[in-house]
């Protein structure tokens, strides 16, 4: 057993990490699906999109070959509509709500049609938006992820000058660094950031860490308002013996390395256990398999009924040959000579608590998996110390805000994962739009103390 990199040939890497949802091959293929849409008056697909994209409208525009119009419709609601078409869990959002499901027929492939319009717009660098004349105000945004970019674009359109402070070397946040490469490529993410900033009025300063290179107080002094959108932080620890052994990694770093260093450079084991059943766990498991691991086992302490990922996500892992052990709670990671050799779990049964929610209860039975790599994917922790240092009110490390992103400090606003603890990309995009709206109102009113918690 060995954890090593460079397991496959260049052709195999290319094949394993190719687009999991290929685009339409021809215009006619897109037209056939677009023309199936019933253009529902009270479109449930639009209602189920967190950014409220007018789905029937953009599909109608595609049917008349008005691709620019379709792209404008999508981007007007969701400036990351290109990336979201590739990474959104559409089976529980727009496509899951499509009325065709009620007729037990295949839903309209909304994401694929959205991709058909947006990919062309991004590739051909269409200028779909114009900035209003400058209003003489400037806003600092911390984080160039989906919430920060969405807020920046919406503010810049209104004539506000925006500077984004980003700790990484590239923009895009979770989209660029936290999602499986077969869903969205790093190159597409760079193009998407360029497309957003091509509007003008948005300056991204890379390699700038809040609390180290710049403080919140400095930003408050230098800008008319501040929007915090720095996401969530490190992976949650398991707090079990053996967690420090060589071969135990966290999913966030594992996926980050694949995105940042390229597939061959990332070491993977022969027998890999992935702890968790969220989207990040699935992305880590499938990518471990695609990097050349012989056996990948997902370990989850509840059942399929409670798993956080969608059934479609789980099926990707199963189709890749990953196994799932349900009702198993990690108890200990064992090793030899400092390297991981076994994952020991308690078998679990579920019992209803006082509120009726099924809770895992540990039994005496043990499950032992021989492994040479363990990937932890049990969620992320907020940047609690940073938030504390900024003297912001918070709820267990998540920034406390009103419904529209107003924090406890006047003139400081926040949204996205640093507020909600981690949701979908599309939720962060909407949070950025909401933040921009309230910041603009604040700027136009000249700023006042009503704008704090
Ligand atoms: Fe078209 Fe389905 Fe939306 Fe109706 S629910 S507008 S059929 S995509």
PDB file of C-alpha atoms in Angstrom, residues 185-292:
ATOM      1  CA  UNK A 185     -12.108  23.702 -14.712  1.00  0.00           C
ATOM      2  CA  UNK A 186      -9.695  26.195 -13.113  1.00  0.00           C
ATOM      3  CA  UNK A 187      -9.354  27.837 -16.556  1.00  0.00           C
ATOM      4  CA  UNK A 188     -13.097  28.446 -16.799  1.00  0.00           C
ATOM      5  CA  UNK A 189     -13.060  29.965 -13.302  1.00  0.00           C
ATOM      6  CA  UNK A 190     -10.349  32.462 -14.341  1.00  0.00           C
ATOM      7  CA  UNK A 191     -12.335  33.370 -17.469  1.00  0.00           C
ATOM      8  CA  UNK A 192     -15.454  33.857 -15.362  1.00  0.00           C
ATOM      9  CA  UNK A 193     -13.670  36.239 -12.969  1.00  0.00           C
ATOM     10  CA  UNK A 194     -12.273  38.187 -15.956  1.00  0.00           C
ATOM     11  CA  UNK A 195     -15.763  38.359 -17.462  1.00  0.00           C
ATOM     12  CA  UNK A 196     -17.167  39.822 -14.224  1.00  0.00           C
ATOM     13  CA  UNK A 197     -14.383  42.372 -13.743  1.00  0.00           C
ATOM     14  CA  UNK A 198     -14.394  43.403 -17.427  1.00  0.00           C
ATOM     15  CA  UNK A 199     -17.291  45.689 -16.464  1.00  0.00           C
ATOM     16  CA  UNK A 200     -14.676  48.042 -14.982  1.00  0.00           C
ATOM     17  CA  UNK A 201     -14.577  49.741 -11.604  1.00  0.00           C
ATOM     18  CA  UNK A 202     -13.497  46.535  -9.815  1.00  0.00           C
ATOM     19  CA  UNK A 203      -9.886  46.254  -8.666  1.00  0.00           C
ATOM     20  CA  UNK A 204      -8.852  42.919  -7.115  1.00  0.00           C
ATOM     21  CA  UNK A 205      -5.789  43.003  -4.863  1.00  0.00           C
ATOM     22  CA  UNK A 206      -4.560  39.416  -4.579  1.00  0.00           C
ATOM     23  CA  UNK A 207      -2.520  37.946  -1.745  1.00  0.00           C
ATOM     24  CA  UNK A 208      -4.051  40.323   0.812  1.00  0.00           C
ATOM     25  CA  UNK A 209      -5.152  38.705   4.069  1.00  0.00           C
ATOM     26  CA  UNK A 210      -7.560  40.474   6.409  1.00  0.00           C
ATOM     27  CA  UNK A 211      -6.003  40.761   9.839  1.00  0.00           C
ATOM     28  CA  UNK A 212      -2.468  40.452   8.451  1.00  0.00           C
ATOM     29  CA  UNK A 213      -2.003  42.713   5.425  1.00  0.00           C
ATOM     30  CA  UNK A 214      -4.937  44.976   6.127  1.00  0.00           C
ATOM     31  CA  UNK A 215      -7.246  45.497   9.116  1.00  0.00           C
ATOM     32  CA  UNK A 216     -10.962  46.168   9.231  1.00  0.00           C
ATOM     33  CA  UNK A 217     -10.272  49.532  10.908  1.00  0.00           C
ATOM     34  CA  UNK A 218      -7.994  50.572   8.006  1.00  0.00           C
ATOM     35  CA  UNK A 219     -10.660  49.592   5.494  1.00  0.00           C
ATOM     36  CA  UNK A 220     -13.331  51.535   7.397  1.00  0.00           C
ATOM     37  CA  UNK A 221     -11.098  54.615   7.361  1.00  0.00           C
ATOM     38  CA  UNK A 222     -10.188  54.386   3.674  1.00  0.00           C
ATOM     39  CA  UNK A 223     -13.576  53.384   2.185  1.00  0.00           C
ATOM     40  CA  UNK A 224     -17.189  54.521   2.441  1.00  0.00           C
ATOM     41  CA  UNK A 225     -18.391  51.016   3.308  1.00  0.00           C
ATOM     42  CA  UNK A 226     -16.964  47.510   3.771  1.00  0.00           C
ATOM     43  CA  UNK A 227     -18.466  44.176   2.690  1.00  0.00           C
ATOM     44  CA  UNK A 228     -17.069  41.042   4.335  1.00  0.00           C
ATOM     45  CA  UNK A 229     -17.354  37.902   2.192  1.00  0.00           C
ATOM     46  CA  UNK A 230     -14.403  35.807   3.268  1.00  0.00           C
ATOM     47  CA  UNK A 231     -16.215  32.474   3.483  1.00  0.00           C
ATOM     48  CA  UNK A 232     -15.467  29.740   5.984  1.00  0.00           C
ATOM     49  CA  UNK A 233     -12.135  28.391   7.117  1.00  0.00           C
ATOM     50  CA  UNK A 234     -10.393  25.218   8.078  1.00  0.00           C
ATOM     51  CA  UNK A 235     -11.881  21.732   7.994  1.00  0.00           C
ATOM     52  CA  UNK A 236     -13.604  20.565  11.142  1.00  0.00           C
ATOM     53  CA  UNK A 237     -11.461  18.195  13.224  1.00  0.00           C
ATOM     54  CA  UNK A 238     -12.674  14.740  14.297  1.00  0.00           C
ATOM     55  CA  UNK A 239     -10.987  14.847  17.738  1.00  0.00           C
ATOM     56  CA  UNK A 240     -10.222  11.112  17.675  1.00  0.00           C
ATOM     57  CA  UNK A 241      -6.891   9.350  18.309  1.00  0.00           C
ATOM     58  CA  UNK A 242      -4.584   9.053  15.289  1.00  0.00           C
ATOM     59  CA  UNK A 243      -5.800  12.163  13.510  1.00  0.00           C
ATOM     60  CA  UNK A 244      -2.225  13.479  13.224  1.00  0.00           C
ATOM     61  CA  UNK A 245      -0.878  10.354  11.459  1.00  0.00           C
ATOM     62  CA  UNK A 246       0.716  10.705   8.041  1.00  0.00           C
ATOM     63  CA  UNK A 247      -1.883   9.920   5.371  1.00  0.00           C
ATOM     64  CA  UNK A 248      -4.741  11.734   7.155  1.00  0.00           C
ATOM     65  CA  UNK A 249      -5.720  14.843   5.197  1.00  0.00           C
ATOM     66  CA  UNK A 250      -8.706  17.135   5.054  1.00  0.00           C
ATOM     67  CA  UNK A 251     -10.928  17.299   1.992  1.00  0.00           C
ATOM     68  CA  UNK A 252     -10.628  21.070   1.639  1.00  0.00           C
ATOM     69  CA  UNK A 253      -6.836  20.870   1.270  1.00  0.00           C
ATOM     70  CA  UNK A 254      -7.050  17.771  -0.932  1.00  0.00           C
ATOM     71  CA  UNK A 255      -9.435  19.461  -3.387  1.00  0.00           C
ATOM     72  CA  UNK A 256      -7.501  22.749  -3.170  1.00  0.00           C
ATOM     73  CA  UNK A 257      -4.285  20.923  -4.162  1.00  0.00           C
ATOM     74  CA  UNK A 258      -5.965  19.247  -7.128  1.00  0.00           C
ATOM     75  CA  UNK A 259      -7.245  22.640  -8.292  1.00  0.00           C
ATOM     76  CA  UNK A 260      -4.014  24.465  -7.624  1.00  0.00           C
ATOM     77  CA  UNK A 261      -1.214  21.994  -8.395  1.00  0.00           C
ATOM     78  CA  UNK A 262      -2.732  19.854 -11.129  1.00  0.00           C
ATOM     79  CA  UNK A 263      -3.823  16.206 -10.921  1.00  0.00           C
ATOM     80  CA  UNK A 264      -0.513  14.300 -11.248  1.00  0.00           C
ATOM     81  CA  UNK A 265       1.133  16.267  -8.421  1.00  0.00           C
ATOM     82  CA  UNK A 266      -1.456  15.244  -5.804  1.00  0.00           C
ATOM     83  CA  UNK A 267      -0.652  12.060  -3.865  1.00  0.00           C
ATOM     84  CA  UNK A 268      -3.419   9.523  -3.266  1.00  0.00           C
ATOM     85  CA  UNK A 269      -3.526   6.160  -1.498  1.00  0.00           C
ATOM     86  CA  UNK A 270      -4.521   2.689  -2.677  1.00  0.00           C
ATOM     87  CA  UNK A 271      -7.240   2.271  -0.053  1.00  0.00           C
ATOM     88  CA  UNK A 272      -8.880   5.547   0.852  1.00  0.00           C
ATOM     89  CA  UNK A 273     -11.603   6.262   3.418  1.00  0.00           C
ATOM     90  CA  UNK A 274     -13.536   9.519   3.123  1.00  0.00           C
ATOM     91  CA  UNK A 275     -15.432  10.596   6.237  1.00  0.00           C
ATOM     92  CA  UNK A 276     -18.682  12.454   5.515  1.00  0.00           C
ATOM     93  CA  UNK A 277     -21.474  12.442   2.931  1.00  0.00           C
ATOM     94  CA  UNK A 278     -21.721  16.120   1.959  1.00  0.00           C
ATOM     95  CA  UNK A 279     -20.901  17.514  -1.474  1.00  0.00           C
ATOM     96  CA  UNK A 280     -17.253  18.050  -0.468  1.00  0.00           C
ATOM     97  CA  UNK A 281     -16.979  14.423   0.668  1.00  0.00           C
ATOM     98  CA  UNK A 282     -18.346  13.233  -2.676  1.00  0.00           C
ATOM     99  CA  UNK A 283     -15.976  15.541  -4.599  1.00  0.00           C
ATOM    100  CA  UNK A 284     -13.021  14.223  -2.562  1.00  0.00           C
ATOM    101  CA  UNK A 285     -14.035  10.555  -2.947  1.00  0.00           C
ATOM    102  CA  UNK A 286     -14.647  10.673  -6.685  1.00  0.00           C
ATOM    103  CA  UNK A 287     -11.458  12.608  -7.304  1.00  0.00           C
ATOM    104  CA  UNK A 288      -9.424  10.171  -5.173  1.00  0.00           C
ATOM    105  CA  UNK A 289     -10.786   7.365  -7.358  1.00  0.00           C
ATOM    106  CA  UNK A 290     -10.086   9.311 -10.531  1.00  0.00           C
ATOM    107  CA  UNK A 291      -6.518  10.012  -9.337  1.00  0.00           C
ATOM    108  CA  UNK A 292      -5.922   6.253  -9.266  1.00  0.00           C
TER     109      UNK A 292
END
